[in-house]
C-alpha cells in the first residue's frame, strides 16, 4: 500500500481486453484476476482481495480505461419502452459503502465475529452453486428412474446446503466462548451445522446484510414514454461492463 493510502489504477491494455473476451477465463474468474493485477500493479494477488472491494476496483479500472460515462440499455417494465441511458461511474463509486465488520453477534455466552469473503472464496462458491443448480435443472428431464431422480435431487439439495454453510463459516473470523477463541474454519463449520436454528438464521441474516450494504445500489429510472419510475440494478457483468465505449 503506497504511503498516501491510494492505489494507482492504469487503463486496460490491448492484451487485457483480449483476456477479457476469453469465455473460459471469464467463467473461472481468472480473467478478472489478470486484469486487476495488470491495471492495479500494487495488488499482487487479486484472489485475496476482500470481495466487498471488487466493485470499487472494477469501476475504477473501467473509468481509467474508457472514461466515467457508461451507457446501458433499459426497458420500462410497465410499457416496454426501451431507451439508452448514461450513468456517471464516479457517482456510482461515491455511493459504494463499506460494511461495519467490527459489529459482532452476541448469543448467550458466545460472541461471533465476521469478515468479508475473499474474491477466491466468492468465486469458488458461485461456481459450486452454479454446478448444483445446473444439476437440479437437468435431473427432472434425465432418463434415469424416478427413484434415482429422487436420490439425485436430494443429494444436489444437500450439496447446496453444504455450500451455504461453508460460505457462512468462511464469513466468520472467530467465535469467542467462555473458555476459548475458536478460529479454525472446520470447527466453525461444525458449530454452524449443530447450532440452534435461531442463531443460524441470525448469522445468515447478518452476513446477507453485510453483503447488501457493500453492493451497488440500483438506479432509479423514469420512463420517457409513460413517466413510470422503476429501479434497475447496474450489473458489473464482465462482458458488457468492459465492452469498449464506442
Ligand atoms: Zn414506460
Short mmCIF file of C-alpha atoms and ligand atoms in Angstrom, two decimals:
data_model
loop_
_atom_site.label_atom_id
_atom_site.label_comp_id
_atom_site.label_asym_id
_atom_site.label_seq_id
_atom_site.Cartn_x
_atom_site.Cartn_y
_atom_site.Cartn_z
CA UNK A 1 0.00 0.00 0.00
CA UNK A 2 1.52 3.37 -1.01
CA UNK A 3 2.03 5.82 1.89
CA UNK A 4 -0.90 8.01 0.76
CA UNK A 5 -3.23 5.01 1.08
CA UNK A 6 -4.29 5.21 -2.57
CA UNK A 7 -3.71 2.53 -5.20
CA UNK A 8 -2.82 3.81 -8.70
CA UNK A 9 -5.15 2.43 -11.39
CA UNK A 10 -3.99 2.16 -15.03
CA UNK A 11 -6.11 1.72 -18.19
CA UNK A 12 -6.57 -1.75 -19.65
CA UNK A 13 -4.02 -2.71 -22.29
CA UNK A 14 -4.93 -4.42 -25.58
CA UNK A 15 -3.82 -7.72 -24.00
CA UNK A 16 -6.13 -7.13 -21.01
CA UNK A 17 -9.04 -6.59 -23.36
CA UNK A 18 -8.30 -9.81 -25.23
CA UNK A 19 -8.04 -11.67 -21.90
CA UNK A 20 -11.43 -10.31 -21.00
CA UNK A 21 -13.07 -11.74 -24.10
CA UNK A 22 -11.92 -15.29 -23.44
CA UNK A 23 -15.10 -17.04 -22.26
CA UNK A 24 -13.31 -19.77 -20.25
CA UNK A 25 -11.12 -17.28 -18.44
CA UNK A 26 -14.19 -15.17 -17.70
CA UNK A 27 -16.09 -18.08 -16.30
CA UNK A 28 -13.43 -19.27 -13.88
CA UNK A 29 -12.61 -15.77 -12.63
CA UNK A 30 -9.04 -15.84 -13.96
CA UNK A 31 -9.77 -13.01 -16.43
CA UNK A 32 -10.84 -10.70 -13.60
CA UNK A 33 -7.71 -11.61 -11.65
CA UNK A 34 -5.37 -10.96 -14.59
CA UNK A 35 -6.95 -7.63 -15.44
CA UNK A 36 -6.94 -6.40 -11.82
CA UNK A 37 -3.28 -7.34 -11.37
CA UNK A 38 -2.37 -5.70 -14.67
CA UNK A 39 -4.26 -2.41 -14.07
CA UNK A 40 -3.60 -2.12 -10.33
CA UNK A 41 0.01 -3.33 -10.05
CA UNK A 42 0.07 -2.80 -6.26
CA UNK A 43 -2.34 -5.73 -5.99
CA UNK A 44 -0.07 -8.77 -6.20
CA UNK A 45 -2.66 -11.46 -5.52
CA UNK A 46 -6.11 -10.40 -6.63
CA UNK A 47 -7.64 -13.72 -5.41
CA UNK A 48 -7.02 -12.46 -1.87
CA UNK A 49 -8.82 -9.11 -2.16
CA UNK A 50 -11.92 -8.76 0.02
CA UNK A 51 -14.91 -9.38 -2.24
CA UNK A 52 -16.52 -6.16 -0.96
CA UNK A 53 -13.74 -4.18 -2.70
CA UNK A 54 -14.30 -5.82 -6.06
CA UNK A 55 -16.92 -3.38 -7.42
CA UNK A 56 -14.80 -0.38 -6.43
CA UNK A 57 -11.73 -1.79 -8.19
CA UNK A 58 -13.62 -2.78 -11.36
CA UNK A 59 -15.36 0.59 -11.64
CA UNK A 60 -12.03 2.39 -11.18
CA UNK A 61 -10.50 0.27 -13.97
CA UNK A 62 -13.49 0.99 -16.22
CA UNK A 63 -13.13 4.76 -15.60
CA UNK A 64 -9.35 4.66 -16.23
CA UNK A 65 -9.88 2.71 -19.46
CA UNK A 66 -12.98 4.23 -21.09
CA UNK A 67 -13.86 7.36 -19.09
CA UNK A 68 -16.54 7.92 -16.46
CA UNK A 69 -19.64 7.75 -18.65
CA UNK A 70 -21.12 4.32 -19.17
CA UNK A 71 -24.03 3.67 -21.50
CA UNK A 72 -26.59 0.99 -20.79
CA UNK A 73 -29.92 -0.07 -22.23
CA UNK A 74 -33.10 -0.12 -20.18
CA UNK A 75 -36.67 -1.36 -20.70
CA UNK A 76 -39.64 0.10 -18.83
CA UNK A 77 -41.42 -2.80 -17.06
CA UNK A 78 -44.79 -1.01 -17.49
CA UNK A 79 -44.88 -0.02 -21.18
CA UNK A 80 -41.83 -1.93 -22.53
CA UNK A 81 -40.35 1.26 -23.95
CA UNK A 82 -36.61 0.82 -24.43
CA UNK A 83 -34.02 3.57 -24.21
CA UNK A 84 -30.31 4.17 -23.88
CA UNK A 85 -29.07 5.85 -20.70
CA UNK A 86 -25.74 7.07 -19.43
CA UNK A 87 -24.53 6.70 -15.88
CA UNK A 88 -21.64 8.64 -14.35
CA UNK A 89 -19.46 5.94 -12.81
CA UNK A 90 -17.87 8.48 -10.43
CA UNK A 91 -21.28 8.85 -8.76
CA UNK A 92 -21.54 5.07 -8.52
CA UNK A 93 -18.09 4.93 -6.96
CA UNK A 94 -19.05 7.56 -4.36
CA UNK A 95 -22.25 5.70 -3.50
CA UNK A 96 -20.45 2.47 -2.57
CA UNK A 97 -20.40 1.89 1.18
CA UNK A 98 -18.21 -0.26 3.35
CA UNK A 99 -19.98 -2.58 5.82
CA UNK A 100 -19.03 -2.43 9.50
CA UNK A 101 -17.11 -5.62 10.18
CA UNK A 102 -16.43 -4.68 13.80
CA UNK A 103 -20.06 -5.47 14.69
CA UNK A 104 -20.36 -8.89 16.34
CA UNK A 105 -23.30 -11.10 17.29
CA UNK A 106 -23.72 -11.98 20.98
CA UNK A 107 -25.66 -15.13 21.83
CA UNK A 108 -25.78 -16.25 25.47
CA UNK A 109 -22.11 -16.54 26.41
CA UNK A 110 -20.88 -16.69 22.79
CA UNK A 111 -19.66 -13.83 20.63
CA UNK A 112 -19.32 -14.22 16.88
CA UNK A 113 -17.05 -12.05 14.71
CA UNK A 114 -17.21 -11.60 10.93
CA UNK A 115 -15.03 -10.83 7.90
CA UNK A 116 -15.64 -10.40 4.16
CA UNK A 117 -15.10 -13.34 1.81
CA UNK A 118 -12.05 -13.11 -0.40
CA UNK A 119 -12.59 -12.98 -4.16
CA UNK A 120 -11.33 -16.60 -4.25
CA UNK A 121 -13.97 -17.70 -1.70
CA UNK A 122 -16.67 -15.84 -3.57
CA UNK A 123 -15.67 -17.28 -6.93
CA UNK A 124 -15.38 -20.88 -5.62
CA UNK A 125 -18.81 -20.55 -4.06
CA UNK A 126 -20.55 -19.24 -7.12
CA UNK A 127 -19.02 -22.00 -9.28
CA UNK A 128 -20.14 -24.74 -6.89
CA UNK A 129 -23.58 -23.18 -6.68
CA UNK A 130 -23.77 -22.92 -10.46
CA UNK A 131 -22.90 -26.63 -10.84
CA UNK A 132 -25.52 -27.76 -8.32
CA UNK A 133 -28.21 -25.53 -9.79
CA UNK A 134 -27.40 -26.89 -13.23
CA UNK A 135 -27.80 -30.41 -11.81
CA UNK A 136 -31.17 -29.50 -10.27
CA UNK A 137 -32.33 -28.34 -13.70
CA UNK A 138 -31.25 -31.40 -15.68
CA UNK A 139 -32.23 -34.15 -13.22
CA UNK A 140 -36.02 -33.93 -13.79
CA UNK A 141 -35.60 -34.44 -17.57
CA UNK A 142 -33.00 -37.17 -17.42
CA UNK A 143 -33.83 -40.75 -18.40
CA UNK A 144 -32.99 -42.36 -15.03
CA UNK A 145 -35.71 -43.96 -12.88
CA UNK A 146 -37.88 -41.82 -10.58
CA UNK A 147 -36.24 -43.33 -7.52
CA UNK A 148 -32.79 -42.42 -8.84
CA UNK A 149 -34.04 -38.93 -9.69
CA UNK A 150 -35.23 -38.51 -6.11
CA UNK A 151 -31.85 -39.61 -4.77
CA UNK A 152 -30.00 -37.30 -7.15
CA UNK A 153 -32.24 -34.32 -6.29
CA UNK A 154 -31.88 -34.88 -2.55
CA UNK A 155 -28.14 -35.09 -2.99
CA UNK A 156 -27.98 -31.87 -5.03
CA UNK A 157 -30.06 -30.03 -2.40
CA UNK A 158 -27.81 -31.34 0.37
CA UNK A 159 -24.76 -30.13 -1.56
CA UNK A 160 -26.32 -26.67 -1.93
CA UNK A 161 -26.90 -26.53 1.84
CA UNK A 162 -23.30 -27.61 2.44
CA UNK A 163 -22.08 -24.82 0.14
CA UNK A 164 -24.17 -22.25 2.04
CA UNK A 165 -22.87 -23.46 5.41
CA UNK A 166 -19.27 -23.43 4.16
CA UNK A 167 -19.65 -19.90 2.78
CA UNK A 168 -21.12 -18.75 6.12
CA UNK A 169 -18.32 -20.43 8.07
CA UNK A 170 -15.71 -18.59 5.99
CA UNK A 171 -17.54 -15.32 6.73
CA UNK A 172 -16.94 -15.94 10.45
CA UNK A 173 -13.48 -14.97 11.56
CA UNK A 174 -13.80 -16.34 15.12
CA UNK A 175 -16.16 -17.38 17.88
CA UNK A 176 -15.43 -16.41 21.47
CA UNK A 177 -16.62 -18.93 24.05
CA UNK A 178 -16.12 -18.52 27.82
CA UNK A 179 -13.13 -20.90 27.54
CA UNK A 180 -11.54 -20.19 24.19
CA UNK A 181 -11.30 -18.31 20.90
CA UNK A 182 -12.18 -20.59 18.02
CA UNK A 183 -10.90 -19.52 14.60
CA UNK A 184 -10.28 -22.84 12.79
CA UNK A 185 -12.69 -23.00 9.87
CA UNK A 186 -13.57 -26.74 10.16
CA UNK A 187 -14.64 -26.20 13.81
CA UNK A 188 -16.69 -23.15 12.86
CA UNK A 189 -18.37 -25.15 10.08
CA UNK A 190 -19.15 -27.94 12.56
CA UNK A 191 -20.52 -25.37 15.01
CA UNK A 192 -22.85 -23.95 12.34
CA UNK A 193 -24.18 -27.41 11.47
CA UNK A 194 -25.12 -28.04 15.09
CA UNK A 195 -26.10 -24.63 16.44
CA UNK A 196 -29.71 -23.68 17.32
CA UNK A 197 -31.83 -22.70 14.35
CA UNK A 198 -32.48 -19.15 15.58
CA UNK A 199 -28.76 -18.49 15.95
CA UNK A 200 -28.07 -19.94 12.50
CA UNK A 201 -30.70 -17.64 10.99
CA UNK A 202 -29.31 -14.64 12.87
CA UNK A 203 -25.82 -15.36 11.50
CA UNK A 204 -27.11 -15.88 7.95
CA UNK A 205 -29.13 -12.62 8.04
CA UNK A 206 -26.16 -10.71 9.43
CA UNK A 207 -23.88 -11.96 6.64
CA UNK A 208 -26.50 -11.18 3.98
CA UNK A 209 -26.96 -7.67 5.37
CA UNK A 210 -23.20 -7.00 5.33
CA UNK A 211 -23.10 -8.12 1.70
CA UNK A 212 -26.12 -5.98 0.75
CA UNK A 213 -24.52 -2.84 2.20
CA UNK A 214 -21.44 -3.29 0.01
CA UNK A 215 -23.44 -3.86 -3.17
CA UNK A 216 -24.09 -1.27 -5.85
CA UNK A 217 -27.39 0.48 -5.24
CA UNK A 218 -29.91 0.18 -8.10
CA UNK A 219 -30.55 3.23 -10.30
CA UNK A 220 -33.92 4.95 -10.30
CA UNK A 221 -35.08 5.46 -13.88
CA UNK A 222 -38.02 7.49 -15.16
CA UNK A 223 -39.54 6.19 -18.39
CA UNK A 224 -39.52 8.75 -21.25
CA UNK A 225 -42.73 7.39 -22.62
CA UNK A 226 -45.06 6.83 -19.62
CA UNK A 227 -43.22 8.57 -16.74
CA UNK A 228 -43.19 5.33 -14.75
CA UNK A 229 -40.37 5.25 -12.20
CA UNK A 230 -38.53 1.98 -11.69
CA UNK A 231 -35.34 0.58 -10.26
CA UNK A 232 -32.68 -1.02 -12.36
CA UNK A 233 -29.71 -2.89 -10.95
CA UNK A 234 -26.45 -1.99 -12.67
CA UNK A 235 -24.65 -5.24 -13.24
CA UNK A 236 -20.91 -5.42 -13.37
CA UNK A 237 -21.29 -8.39 -15.65
CA UNK A 238 -17.83 -8.59 -17.15
CA UNK A 239 -18.69 -8.98 -20.81
CA UNK A 240 -20.91 -5.91 -21.00
CA UNK A 241 -19.12 -3.88 -18.35
CA UNK A 242 -15.86 -3.94 -20.26
CA UNK A 243 -17.18 -3.73 -23.79
CA UNK A 244 -15.29 -0.72 -25.12
CA UNK A 245 -17.14 2.56 -25.12
CA UNK A 246 -17.66 3.42 -28.77
ZN1 LIG B 1 -42.89 3.29 -19.56
#
